[in-house]
Short mmCIF file of C-alpha atoms in Angstrom, two decimals:
data_model
loop_
_atom_site.label_atom_id
_atom_site.label_comp_id
_atom_site.label_asym_id
_atom_site.label_seq_id
_atom_site.Cartn_x
_atom_site.Cartn_y
_atom_site.Cartn_z
CA UNK A 1 -4.66 -39.90 24.66
CA UNK A 2 -3.69 -41.06 21.48
CA UNK A 3 -1.21 -39.12 19.44
CA UNK A 4 -2.37 -37.54 16.28
CA UNK A 5 -0.67 -35.24 13.96
CA UNK A 6 -3.06 -32.47 14.40
CA UNK A 7 -1.84 -32.01 18.04
CA UNK A 8 1.53 -30.63 16.59
CA UNK A 9 -0.41 -27.52 15.63
CA UNK A 10 -1.30 -26.62 19.14
CA UNK A 11 2.14 -25.16 20.22
CA UNK A 12 2.16 -22.87 17.25
CA UNK A 13 -1.50 -21.77 17.48
CA UNK A 14 -1.08 -20.95 21.19
CA UNK A 15 2.14 -18.99 20.02
CA UNK A 16 0.18 -17.01 17.41
CA UNK A 17 -2.61 -16.42 19.58
CA UNK A 18 -0.24 -14.94 22.36
CA UNK A 19 2.25 -13.09 20.33
CA UNK A 20 0.32 -12.12 17.02
CA UNK A 21 -3.46 -11.82 17.99
CA UNK A 22 -3.10 -10.61 21.56
CA UNK A 23 -0.67 -7.81 20.64
CA UNK A 24 -2.86 -6.55 17.93
CA UNK A 25 -5.79 -6.49 20.37
CA UNK A 26 -3.80 -4.72 22.90
CA UNK A 27 -2.90 -2.06 20.22
CA UNK A 28 -6.59 -1.60 19.55
CA UNK A 29 -7.19 -1.25 23.32
CA UNK A 30 -4.41 1.41 23.65
CA UNK A 31 -5.25 3.20 20.55
CA UNK A 32 -8.98 3.79 21.75
CA UNK A 33 -8.22 4.59 25.29
CA UNK A 34 -6.68 7.69 26.92
CA UNK A 35 -3.99 7.90 29.65
CA UNK A 36 -6.93 7.69 32.15
CA UNK A 37 -7.82 4.22 30.90
CA UNK A 38 -11.17 5.27 29.52
CA UNK A 39 -12.47 4.70 25.94
CA UNK A 40 -11.91 7.59 23.72
CA UNK A 41 -11.76 8.34 20.06
CA UNK A 42 -9.55 11.47 20.53
CA UNK A 43 -6.40 9.81 19.47
CA UNK A 44 -7.95 8.97 16.17
CA UNK A 45 -9.35 12.50 15.87
CA UNK A 46 -6.02 13.88 16.83
CA UNK A 47 -4.25 11.94 14.09
CA UNK A 48 -6.54 13.21 11.35
CA UNK A 49 -6.71 16.88 12.66
CA UNK A 50 -3.16 17.53 13.57
CA UNK A 51 -1.30 18.91 10.51
CA UNK A 52 2.00 17.34 11.85
CA UNK A 53 0.64 13.83 11.61
CA UNK A 54 -1.30 14.07 8.52
CA UNK A 55 1.48 15.94 6.99
CA UNK A 56 3.78 12.90 8.12
CA UNK A 57 1.26 10.37 6.34
CA UNK A 58 1.38 12.47 3.19
CA UNK A 59 5.31 12.95 3.40
CA UNK A 60 5.68 9.11 3.83
CA UNK A 61 3.39 8.37 1.06
CA UNK A 62 5.19 10.61 -1.06
CA UNK A 63 8.63 9.09 -0.24
CA UNK A 64 7.12 5.65 -0.69
CA UNK A 65 5.83 6.58 -4.13
CA UNK A 66 9.07 8.04 -5.30
CA UNK A 67 11.08 5.11 -4.04
CA UNK A 68 8.83 2.72 -5.54
CA UNK A 69 8.82 4.46 -8.97
CA UNK A 70 12.85 4.69 -9.02
CA UNK A 71 13.09 1.16 -7.83
CA UNK A 72 10.95 -0.10 -10.63
CA UNK A 73 12.51 1.99 -13.20
CA UNK A 74 15.97 0.50 -12.45
CA UNK A 75 14.60 -2.95 -11.63
CA UNK A 76 12.40 -3.64 -14.61
CA UNK A 77 15.28 -3.26 -17.25
CA UNK A 78 17.58 -5.20 -15.05
CA UNK A 79 14.93 -8.12 -14.61
CA UNK A 80 14.12 -7.97 -18.35
CA UNK A 81 17.75 -8.24 -19.35
CA UNK A 82 18.43 -11.01 -16.82
CA UNK A 83 15.32 -13.13 -17.73
CA UNK A 84 16.10 -13.01 -21.52
CA UNK A 85 19.89 -13.09 -21.27
CA UNK A 86 21.31 -16.21 -22.87
CA UNK A 87 24.36 -16.81 -20.91
CA UNK A 88 25.81 -19.79 -19.04
CA UNK A 89 25.35 -19.86 -15.14
CA UNK A 90 22.51 -17.17 -15.27
CA UNK A 91 21.41 -18.43 -11.82
CA UNK A 92 24.70 -17.20 -10.38
CA UNK A 93 24.35 -13.61 -11.91
CA UNK A 94 20.84 -13.34 -10.62
CA UNK A 95 22.21 -14.43 -7.10
CA UNK A 96 24.84 -11.59 -7.43
CA UNK A 97 21.97 -9.06 -7.66
CA UNK A 98 20.17 -10.46 -4.70
CA UNK A 99 23.20 -11.06 -2.53
CA UNK A 100 23.19 -7.67 -0.85
CA UNK A 101 19.88 -8.45 0.84
CA UNK A 102 21.96 -10.76 2.99
CA UNK A 103 24.45 -8.17 4.29
CA UNK A 104 22.95 -6.09 7.23
CA UNK A 105 21.05 -3.09 5.81
CA UNK A 106 22.39 -0.74 8.28
CA UNK A 107 25.95 -1.46 7.12
CA UNK A 108 25.04 -1.23 3.37
CA UNK A 109 23.29 2.23 4.12
CA UNK A 110 26.53 3.22 5.87
CA UNK A 111 28.49 2.30 2.74
CA UNK A 112 26.08 4.51 0.57
CA UNK A 113 26.30 7.28 3.28
CA UNK A 114 30.01 7.46 2.89
CA UNK A 115 29.86 7.73 -1.00
CA UNK A 116 27.09 10.37 -0.84
CA UNK A 117 29.11 12.28 1.62
CA UNK A 118 32.12 12.16 -0.61
CA UNK A 119 29.90 13.69 -3.57
CA UNK A 120 27.82 16.09 -1.48
CA UNK A 121 30.00 17.12 1.16
CA UNK A 122 27.19 17.88 3.63
CA UNK A 123 24.30 15.31 3.59
CA UNK A 124 21.92 17.98 5.18
CA UNK A 125 21.63 19.78 2.05
CA UNK A 126 19.79 17.14 0.13
CA UNK A 127 17.65 15.20 2.55
CA UNK A 128 14.88 14.16 0.07
CA UNK A 129 17.35 13.21 -2.79
CA UNK A 130 19.41 11.09 -0.23
CA UNK A 131 16.41 9.39 1.33
CA UNK A 132 15.12 8.15 -2.08
CA UNK A 133 18.56 6.88 -3.16
CA UNK A 134 19.19 5.41 0.28
CA UNK A 135 15.90 3.43 0.29
CA UNK A 136 16.18 2.54 -3.45
CA UNK A 137 19.61 1.21 -2.61
CA UNK A 138 18.24 -0.66 0.42
CA UNK A 139 15.07 -2.32 -1.33
CA UNK A 140 16.24 -2.64 -4.92
CA UNK A 141 16.80 -6.57 -4.53
CA UNK A 142 13.25 -6.96 -3.33
CA UNK A 143 11.95 -5.51 -6.33
CA UNK A 144 14.37 -7.39 -8.89
CA UNK A 145 13.37 -10.75 -7.59
CA UNK A 146 9.72 -10.96 -8.07
CA UNK A 147 10.06 -9.21 -11.29
CA UNK A 148 12.72 -11.56 -12.51
CA UNK A 149 10.75 -14.46 -11.26
CA UNK A 150 7.39 -13.37 -13.19
CA UNK A 151 9.21 -12.46 -16.35
CA UNK A 152 11.26 -15.74 -16.77
CA UNK A 153 8.34 -17.96 -15.81
CA UNK A 154 6.60 -16.34 -18.89
CA UNK A 155 5.81 -18.52 -21.84
CA UNK A 156 8.39 -17.55 -24.36
CA UNK A 157 6.31 -19.09 -27.36
CA UNK A 158 3.93 -16.14 -26.87
CA UNK A 159 6.65 -13.75 -27.96
CA UNK A 160 7.39 -15.90 -31.03
CA UNK A 161 3.71 -15.98 -31.78
CA UNK A 162 3.57 -12.22 -31.57
CA UNK A 163 6.35 -11.63 -33.94
CA UNK A 164 5.05 -14.32 -36.36
CA UNK A 165 1.90 -12.40 -36.50
CA UNK A 166 3.67 -9.30 -37.60
CA UNK A 167 4.00 -7.30 -34.24
CA UNK A 168 7.13 -5.22 -33.75
CA UNK A 169 9.44 -5.85 -30.65
CA UNK A 170 8.15 -2.87 -28.84
CA UNK A 171 4.51 -3.80 -29.44
CA UNK A 172 5.21 -7.32 -28.49
CA UNK A 173 6.59 -6.03 -25.21
CA UNK A 174 3.60 -3.84 -24.39
CA UNK A 175 1.05 -6.47 -25.28
CA UNK A 176 2.72 -9.51 -23.96
CA UNK A 177 5.74 -9.11 -21.68
CA UNK A 178 4.30 -6.24 -19.85
CA UNK A 179 0.92 -7.43 -19.06
CA UNK A 180 2.37 -10.93 -17.96
CA UNK A 181 4.72 -9.31 -15.67
CA UNK A 182 2.00 -7.48 -13.73
CA UNK A 183 1.94 -10.08 -10.82
CA UNK A 184 5.72 -9.52 -10.36
CA UNK A 185 5.28 -5.60 -10.47
CA UNK A 186 2.58 -5.78 -7.89
CA UNK A 187 4.58 -8.20 -5.66
CA UNK A 188 7.59 -5.86 -6.09
CA UNK A 189 5.58 -2.80 -5.32
CA UNK A 190 4.14 -4.24 -2.16
CA UNK A 191 7.65 -5.14 -0.96
CA UNK A 192 8.98 -1.74 -1.47
CA UNK A 193 6.14 0.74 -0.98
CA UNK A 194 5.34 -0.48 2.69
CA UNK A 195 8.91 -0.57 3.99
CA UNK A 196 9.42 2.91 2.44
CA UNK A 197 6.76 4.25 4.51
CA UNK A 198 8.27 2.91 7.79
CA UNK A 199 11.81 2.26 7.48
CA UNK A 200 12.76 5.57 9.29
CA UNK A 201 16.52 4.20 9.93
CA UNK A 202 17.52 5.13 6.50
CA UNK A 203 16.25 8.53 7.08
CA UNK A 204 18.14 8.85 10.34
CA UNK A 205 21.38 7.66 9.13
CA UNK A 206 21.25 9.93 6.05
CA UNK A 207 20.50 12.91 8.26
CA UNK A 208 16.92 13.59 7.05
CA UNK A 209 15.25 14.82 10.16
CA UNK A 210 11.76 14.89 8.61
CA UNK A 211 9.44 12.23 9.93
CA UNK A 212 7.72 9.31 8.20
CA UNK A 213 5.08 7.04 9.72
CA UNK A 214 7.67 4.89 11.27
CA UNK A 215 9.47 7.75 12.97
CA UNK A 216 6.18 8.80 14.53
CA UNK A 217 5.73 5.53 16.34
CA UNK A 218 9.25 5.76 17.40
CA UNK A 219 9.03 9.24 18.71
CA UNK A 220 5.76 8.51 20.66
CA UNK A 221 7.37 5.49 22.00
CA UNK A 222 10.36 7.44 23.32
CA UNK A 223 7.81 9.94 24.79
CA UNK A 224 6.11 7.15 26.73
CA UNK A 225 2.91 8.06 24.84
CA UNK A 226 1.65 4.36 24.09
CA UNK A 227 -1.86 5.62 23.25
CA UNK A 228 -1.01 7.69 20.36
CA UNK A 229 1.87 5.45 19.35
CA UNK A 230 -0.75 2.51 19.05
CA UNK A 231 -2.82 4.80 16.97
CA UNK A 232 -0.09 5.44 14.56
CA UNK A 233 0.48 1.60 14.40
CA UNK A 234 -3.12 1.01 14.02
CA UNK A 235 -3.26 3.58 10.93
CA UNK A 236 -0.39 1.83 9.58
CA UNK A 237 -1.91 -1.49 9.98
CA UNK A 238 -4.95 -0.35 8.06
CA UNK A 239 -2.87 0.94 5.20
CA UNK A 240 -1.06 -2.38 5.14
CA UNK A 241 -4.34 -4.34 5.14
CA UNK A 242 -5.65 -2.27 2.07
CA UNK A 243 -2.31 -2.79 0.25
CA UNK A 244 -2.45 -6.57 0.98
CA UNK A 245 -5.90 -6.94 -0.32
CA UNK A 246 -5.28 -4.89 -3.28
CA UNK A 247 -2.27 -6.97 -4.17
CA UNK A 248 -3.79 -10.22 -3.49
CA UNK A 249 -3.55 -10.89 -7.22
CA UNK A 250 0.21 -10.52 -7.13
CA UNK A 251 2.45 -13.52 -6.48
CA UNK A 252 3.03 -14.29 -2.79
CA UNK A 253 6.79 -13.36 -2.90
CA UNK A 254 7.22 -11.63 0.27
CA UNK A 255 10.55 -11.29 2.25
CA UNK A 256 10.50 -15.22 1.96
CA UNK A 257 11.83 -14.70 -1.51
CA UNK A 258 15.04 -13.79 0.01
CA UNK A 259 16.30 -17.18 0.22
CA UNK A 260 16.01 -20.28 -1.83
CA UNK B 1 23.46 -3.71 -30.29
CA UNK B 2 20.69 -5.32 -28.24
CA UNK B 3 23.41 -7.28 -26.48
CA UNK B 4 25.52 -4.09 -25.73
CA UNK B 5 22.46 -2.44 -24.28
CA UNK B 6 21.73 -5.45 -22.10
CA UNK B 7 25.42 -5.55 -20.98
CA UNK B 8 25.23 -1.77 -20.09
CA UNK B 9 22.14 -2.26 -17.89
CA UNK B 10 23.75 -5.14 -16.10
CA UNK B 11 27.00 -3.16 -15.51
CA UNK B 12 25.18 -0.11 -14.47
CA UNK B 13 23.21 -2.28 -11.93
CA UNK B 14 26.30 -4.02 -10.62
CA UNK B 15 27.93 -0.75 -10.10
CA UNK B 16 25.10 0.87 -8.31
CA UNK B 17 24.73 -2.06 -5.90
CA UNK B 18 28.20 -2.88 -5.31
CA UNK B 19 30.38 0.37 -5.61
CA UNK B 20 29.68 1.60 -2.18
CA UNK B 21 30.31 -1.85 -0.52
CA UNK B 22 33.55 -2.22 -2.49
CA UNK B 23 34.89 1.42 -2.11
CA UNK B 24 33.98 0.92 1.76
CA UNK B 25 35.94 -2.44 1.74
CA UNK B 26 38.88 -0.64 0.09
CA UNK B 27 38.93 2.11 2.57
CA UNK B 28 38.75 -0.23 5.33
CA UNK B 29 42.30 -1.16 4.65
CA UNK B 30 43.46 2.50 4.74
CA UNK B 31 44.26 4.59 7.60
CA UNK B 32 41.93 7.63 6.54
CA UNK B 33 38.59 8.11 7.75
CA UNK B 34 37.35 9.96 4.70
CA UNK B 35 36.21 8.42 1.55
CA UNK B 36 38.08 10.02 -1.54
CA UNK B 37 41.31 10.96 0.64
CA UNK B 38 44.55 9.23 0.01
CA UNK B 39 45.79 6.87 2.77
CA UNK B 40 48.31 4.15 3.55
CA UNK B 41 47.70 0.51 3.98
CA UNK B 42 46.76 -0.46 7.44
CA UNK B 43 45.07 -3.39 9.29
CA UNK B 44 44.24 -1.14 12.31
CA UNK B 45 40.43 -1.46 11.53
CA UNK B 46 40.41 -5.07 11.53
CA UNK B 47 42.47 -5.11 14.82
CA UNK B 48 40.06 -2.71 16.32
CA UNK B 49 37.21 -4.86 15.14
CA UNK B 50 38.43 -8.06 16.56
CA UNK B 51 40.11 -6.66 19.87
CA UNK B 52 37.49 -4.02 21.12
CA UNK B 53 35.31 -5.99 23.60
CA UNK B 54 32.42 -3.96 22.92
CA UNK B 55 32.41 -4.78 19.26
CA UNK B 56 32.97 -8.39 19.66
CA UNK B 57 30.31 -8.62 22.23
CA UNK B 58 27.64 -6.99 20.03
CA UNK B 59 28.63 -9.32 17.13
CA UNK B 60 28.41 -12.50 19.08
CA UNK B 61 25.38 -11.22 20.86
CA UNK B 62 23.50 -10.82 17.27
CA UNK B 63 24.91 -14.09 16.00
CA UNK B 64 23.63 -16.01 18.99
CA UNK B 65 20.31 -14.19 19.09
CA UNK B 66 19.98 -15.10 15.32
CA UNK B 67 20.73 -18.78 16.04
CA UNK B 68 18.52 -19.10 19.10
CA UNK B 69 15.63 -17.42 17.33
CA UNK B 70 16.16 -19.36 14.32
CA UNK B 71 16.21 -22.78 16.09
CA UNK B 72 13.01 -21.87 18.12
CA UNK B 73 11.22 -20.59 14.99
CA UNK B 74 12.31 -23.54 12.85
CA UNK B 75 10.97 -26.16 15.58
CA UNK B 76 7.86 -24.16 16.07
CA UNK B 77 7.16 -23.42 12.39
CA UNK B 78 7.79 -27.11 11.42
CA UNK B 79 5.67 -28.89 13.85
CA UNK B 80 3.05 -26.04 13.25
CA UNK B 81 3.06 -26.68 9.61
CA UNK B 82 2.85 -30.46 9.99
CA UNK B 83 0.10 -30.14 12.67
CA UNK B 84 -1.96 -27.55 10.73
CA UNK B 85 -1.80 -29.51 7.36
CA UNK B 86 -3.78 -32.25 9.00
CA UNK B 87 -6.01 -30.16 10.97
CA UNK B 88 -9.64 -29.24 10.08
CA UNK B 89 -10.32 -26.64 7.37
CA UNK B 90 -11.34 -23.93 9.85
CA UNK B 91 -7.89 -24.50 11.98
CA UNK B 92 -5.99 -24.40 8.67
CA UNK B 93 -7.66 -21.09 7.62
CA UNK B 94 -7.17 -19.45 10.96
CA UNK B 95 -3.40 -20.46 11.15
CA UNK B 96 -2.85 -19.34 7.47
CA UNK B 97 -4.43 -16.05 7.95
CA UNK B 98 -2.80 -15.29 11.39
CA UNK B 99 0.77 -16.52 10.06
CA UNK B 100 0.36 -13.78 7.35
CA UNK B 101 0.09 -11.01 9.70
CA UNK B 102 3.82 -10.82 10.77
CA UNK B 103 4.93 -11.42 7.09
CA UNK B 104 2.93 -8.42 5.71
CA UNK B 105 3.19 -6.25 8.82
CA UNK B 106 5.75 -3.39 9.21
CA UNK B 107 8.51 -4.57 11.57
CA UNK B 108 8.02 -1.34 13.42
CA UNK B 109 4.33 -2.30 14.14
CA UNK B 110 5.39 -5.94 15.15
CA UNK B 111 8.11 -4.78 17.53
CA UNK B 112 6.02 -1.96 19.12
CA UNK B 113 2.83 -4.13 19.52
CA UNK B 114 5.01 -6.99 21.29
CA UNK B 115 6.69 -4.31 23.38
CA UNK B 116 3.47 -2.92 24.44
CA UNK B 117 2.03 -6.11 25.30
CA UNK B 118 4.95 -7.66 27.30
CA UNK B 119 6.77 -4.65 28.69
CA UNK B 120 4.09 -2.03 29.20
CA UNK B 121 1.01 -4.12 29.81
CA UNK B 122 2.47 -7.21 31.72
CA UNK B 123 5.27 -5.09 33.11
CA UNK B 124 7.96 -7.66 31.93
CA UNK B 125 11.59 -6.62 32.06
CA UNK B 126 13.35 -6.30 28.75
CA UNK B 127 16.66 -7.34 30.56
CA UNK B 128 15.24 -10.91 30.53
CA UNK B 129 15.77 -11.03 26.83
CA UNK B 130 12.37 -12.81 26.59
CA UNK B 131 10.61 -9.90 24.75
CA UNK B 132 13.47 -9.82 22.22
CA UNK B 133 13.67 -13.41 21.54
CA UNK B 134 9.76 -13.59 21.26
CA UNK B 135 9.90 -10.60 18.86
CA UNK B 136 12.41 -12.37 16.69
CA UNK B 137 10.62 -15.74 16.74
CA UNK B 138 7.47 -13.87 15.79
CA UNK B 139 9.09 -12.37 12.97
CA UNK B 140 10.76 -15.47 11.58
CA UNK B 141 8.37 -18.37 12.29
CA UNK B 142 5.75 -17.43 9.63
CA UNK B 143 8.59 -17.71 7.16
CA UNK B 144 9.58 -21.20 8.30
CA UNK B 145 5.89 -22.25 8.20
CA UNK B 146 5.73 -20.86 4.63
CA UNK B 147 8.66 -22.72 3.42
CA UNK B 148 7.73 -26.02 5.00
CA UNK B 149 4.15 -26.03 3.86
CA UNK B 150 4.95 -26.49 0.08
CA UNK B 151 7.02 -29.47 1.04
CA UNK B 152 4.25 -31.16 2.79
CA UNK B 153 1.81 -30.74 -0.10
CA UNK B 154 4.39 -32.26 -2.50
CA UNK B 155 5.04 -35.24 -0.17
CA UNK B 156 3.55 -38.62 -0.95
CA UNK B 157 1.09 -38.87 1.83
CA UNK B 158 1.08 -42.73 1.85
CA UNK B 159 4.33 -43.09 3.18
CA UNK B 160 3.35 -41.96 6.49
CA UNK B 161 0.53 -44.73 6.64
CA UNK B 162 2.88 -47.24 5.22
CA UNK B 163 5.16 -46.58 8.03
CA UNK B 164 2.31 -46.93 10.43
CA UNK B 165 1.26 -50.20 8.90
CA UNK B 166 4.64 -51.45 8.99
CA UNK B 167 4.59 -51.16 12.89
CA UNK B 168 6.22 -47.75 13.41
CA UNK B 169 4.85 -45.60 16.22
CA UNK B 170 3.39 -42.21 14.96
CA UNK B 171 6.21 -40.28 16.63
CA UNK B 172 8.79 -42.57 15.21
CA UNK B 173 7.14 -42.45 11.59
CA UNK B 174 7.01 -38.59 11.96
CA UNK B 175 10.73 -38.36 12.75
CA UNK B 176 12.18 -40.84 10.39
CA UNK B 177 9.72 -40.62 7.35
CA UNK B 178 8.02 -37.29 7.31
CA UNK B 179 10.85 -35.07 8.61
CA UNK B 180 13.29 -36.21 5.96
CA UNK B 181 10.78 -35.61 3.41
CA UNK B 182 10.57 -32.07 4.62
CA UNK B 183 14.21 -31.48 5.06
CA UNK B 184 14.64 -28.96 2.08
CA UNK B 185 11.89 -26.62 3.41
CA UNK B 186 13.16 -26.98 6.92
CA UNK B 187 16.61 -25.95 6.12
CA UNK B 188 15.65 -23.00 3.90
CA UNK B 189 13.15 -21.85 6.50
CA UNK B 190 16.16 -22.06 9.10
CA UNK B 191 18.49 -20.01 6.92
CA UNK B 192 15.69 -17.48 6.13
CA UNK B 193 15.18 -17.08 9.93
CA UNK B 194 18.75 -16.46 10.49
CA UNK B 195 19.04 -13.83 7.78
CA UNK B 196 15.94 -12.24 9.01
CA UNK B 197 17.01 -12.03 12.54
CA UNK B 198 20.51 -10.60 11.59
CA UNK B 199 19.10 -7.92 9.56
CA UNK B 200 16.45 -6.83 12.06
CA UNK B 201 16.57 -3.39 13.45
CA UNK B 202 13.06 -2.36 14.42
CA UNK B 203 11.93 -5.39 16.60
CA UNK B 204 15.16 -5.12 18.46
CA UNK B 205 14.91 -1.35 19.24
CA UNK B 206 11.53 -1.88 20.87
CA UNK B 207 12.39 -5.22 22.87
CA UNK B 208 16.17 -5.31 23.50
CA UNK B 209 17.67 -4.72 26.93
CA UNK B 210 19.11 -1.29 27.33
CA UNK B 211 22.71 -2.65 27.47
CA UNK B 212 22.57 -5.08 24.68
CA UNK B 213 23.27 -4.25 21.04
CA UNK B 214 22.61 -6.07 17.84
CA UNK B 215 24.81 -5.01 14.68
CA UNK B 216 21.90 -3.00 13.39
CA UNK B 217 21.11 -1.13 16.52
CA UNK B 218 24.96 -0.55 17.19
CA UNK B 219 25.65 0.64 13.77
CA UNK B 220 22.72 3.10 13.83
CA UNK B 221 23.90 4.61 17.14
CA UNK B 222 27.43 4.63 15.94
CA UNK B 223 26.63 6.78 12.88
CA UNK B 224 24.90 9.31 15.25
CA UNK B 225 28.21 9.63 17.12
CA UNK B 226 31.46 10.92 15.56
CA UNK B 227 33.70 8.29 16.99
CA UNK B 228 35.95 7.87 14.11
CA UNK B 229 37.68 4.71 15.30
CA UNK B 230 34.45 2.80 15.73
CA UNK B 231 33.16 4.32 12.43
CA UNK B 232 36.10 2.70 10.42
CA UNK B 233 36.01 -0.50 12.34
CA UNK B 234 32.32 -0.82 11.23
CA UNK B 235 33.73 -0.52 7.54
CA UNK B 236 35.83 -3.50 8.41
CA UNK B 237 32.81 -5.46 9.82
CA UNK B 238 30.85 -4.49 6.56
CA UNK B 239 33.90 -6.14 4.66
CA UNK B 240 33.92 -9.17 6.70
CA UNK B 241 30.43 -9.82 6.38
CA UNK B 242 30.35 -9.09 2.56
CA UNK B 243 33.19 -11.57 2.14
CA UNK B 244 31.32 -14.25 4.39
CA UNK B 245 28.15 -13.78 2.37
CA UNK B 246 30.28 -14.18 -1.07
CA UNK B 247 31.90 -17.29 0.18
CA UNK B 248 28.57 -18.63 1.41
CA UNK B 249 26.69 -18.05 -1.93
CA UNK B 250 29.75 -19.56 -3.96
CA UNK B 251 29.52 -22.51 -1.59
CA UNK B 252 25.71 -22.89 -2.00
CA UNK B 253 26.29 -22.65 -5.76
CA UNK B 254 28.91 -25.32 -5.87
CA UNK B 255 26.90 -27.48 -3.44
CA UNK B 256 23.70 -27.59 -5.37
CA UNK B 257 25.48 -27.53 -8.80
CA UNK B 258 22.69 -29.42 -10.61
CA UNK B 259 20.09 -28.17 -12.74
CA UNK B 260 17.30 -28.54 -10.30
CA UNK B 261 19.26 -26.80 -7.41
CA UNK B 262 19.83 -23.89 -9.62
CA UNK B 263 16.36 -23.73 -10.65
CA UNK B 264 15.22 -23.66 -7.03
CA UNK B 265 17.43 -20.93 -6.31
CA UNK B 266 16.22 -18.77 -8.96
CA UNK B 267 12.67 -19.33 -8.08
CA UNK B 268 13.23 -18.35 -4.41
#
C-alpha cells in the first residue's frame, strides 16, 4: 500500500472515536438506564423533580453569573488600559497578568484562602462571598486575555474618526470600542461561566459546603451511582452545547489562549 | 489624569492577582503557620518540601505524568492535524467537530465519562495508570491539534511536492520538510499540553490510581486535613513554582525578543 498523508489521520481518528465519542455514548447509555440495566427516563425526571438537584442547578448558575459579572467588571478596565497603554514592553506587562494561569490553581486558591482566613477569621461565615472571590481569582486571566486581544485588534482610526466627527470620549467608547469588543466579551464569558458552574474544588477548599453541578457528579460518583451521575453530566453537556452554539460568534479563544 | 487612572487600575489588578502569592511566599520563609502572625526566618518548609518522600513522589509523579501525556498528545495531535488537513472534507468536518468536544467540555464531564467507559464498563484497573494517561491525552491533544492546524494552513503547499519531485520518499519529505515548517505550532502545542496536565484536578480524581497523587489532588486533600507541617511545605512548593514560572516567562521573553515573537505572544 502506498503511503499517503491522509493515513496519518487514522490514529487520531481512532483515538477520538474511542475516547471522546464512545465515552459520550456510554454516558447516554448510563443516563437512560436504571441500575437493573433497563431503559428508563426516571433519572431525567428525578433530576428535574428533586428540589435538591434543581436547587443545585439554580445555585450554580447564580454563582457562575456572579463570578462572570465580577470577572468582567475587573477584567474590562484592565484590558482597556492595557491595550491603550503607550508603554515600552507592553507584551511583557500583559504576560504578567496572564502568568498566574501557569501556577497550579489549587496552590493559588490555597494562597487566597490563607489571605481570606486572615481577614475573616473563620471562612465558613461567608461561603458565598469567598466562593465568588475564589473563582474570580482563579478565572480572571481567562477573562483578561480574550478581552485584551479583541480590544487591541481594533482599528484605532475608528476612534479618531469618532472624535473628528465630534463625539465625546464616552460616546466614542459606547459606540465604537464596546461593540467591537463584543467577541472578546463573549469568549471571556464562555471561558468563565462554564468552569464556574463545575469547578467545585474552589468551593471545597474555601469551605463552602453547598453543591454546584460539578459537586453533584462527584457525590454520585463517590456513591457508586453511575446512572444519576451520568444524567448530571449529560445535563451539563446540554448546557455546554447551548452555550457553545450561542457563543459561536465569539473568537475561538478557549483555554488554548493560555500559551503563545 | 487619565494616565493616573490607568496606573491605578493596573496596580489594583496586580495587587489582587499577586498579593496572595507573594504574601504566601514571604510566609514560606517564616516559622509560623498563621498568615499575619510574626515569625522568624527559617528554611524548614523548604527542607520539608525537598526531603519528605511523600511530597517529592507526588511532585515527580505530576511532572512525569505531564511529560508523558504531553509527548503522546503532541505526537497524536501533530500527525492527526497533518493527516486530517489532507483528508476529504467530510473527514475534516468530523475531526474538527469531535476535536472541539474536550475543548469546550467541562473537565469533570470528560474525566467522569472516561472513567465510566474504562473503569466501570470495561472493568479496567485504575492502578494501571492507563485511564489517567488516556484522560490527560484526551484533554491535551485537541489543543495540540488546534495549534498545529494554523501552521499547516500557512505553509507553502508546494514544498512537499517539490521534495517528492526531487526524489525524497513521502516519509522523508514529511520529516525533513513539513515537520520543520510546523515546529512553532508543535512546540506551543507541547507546552500547552504540559501546562494543562500540570493544572488538572478533575480528570485525575476520576481516573488516577488510589495511591497516586498529582499536585492538585494532593493539595486539595491536604487542605482538608489539619497537618500544619504539610500545609506550610505546600507554601514553599507554591513559591518554588511561582519562581519557576517567572524564570520561564522571562526566558521566553528574552528568547523571542523580536517584535514578531512578542506579537505572537500577545495574540496567544
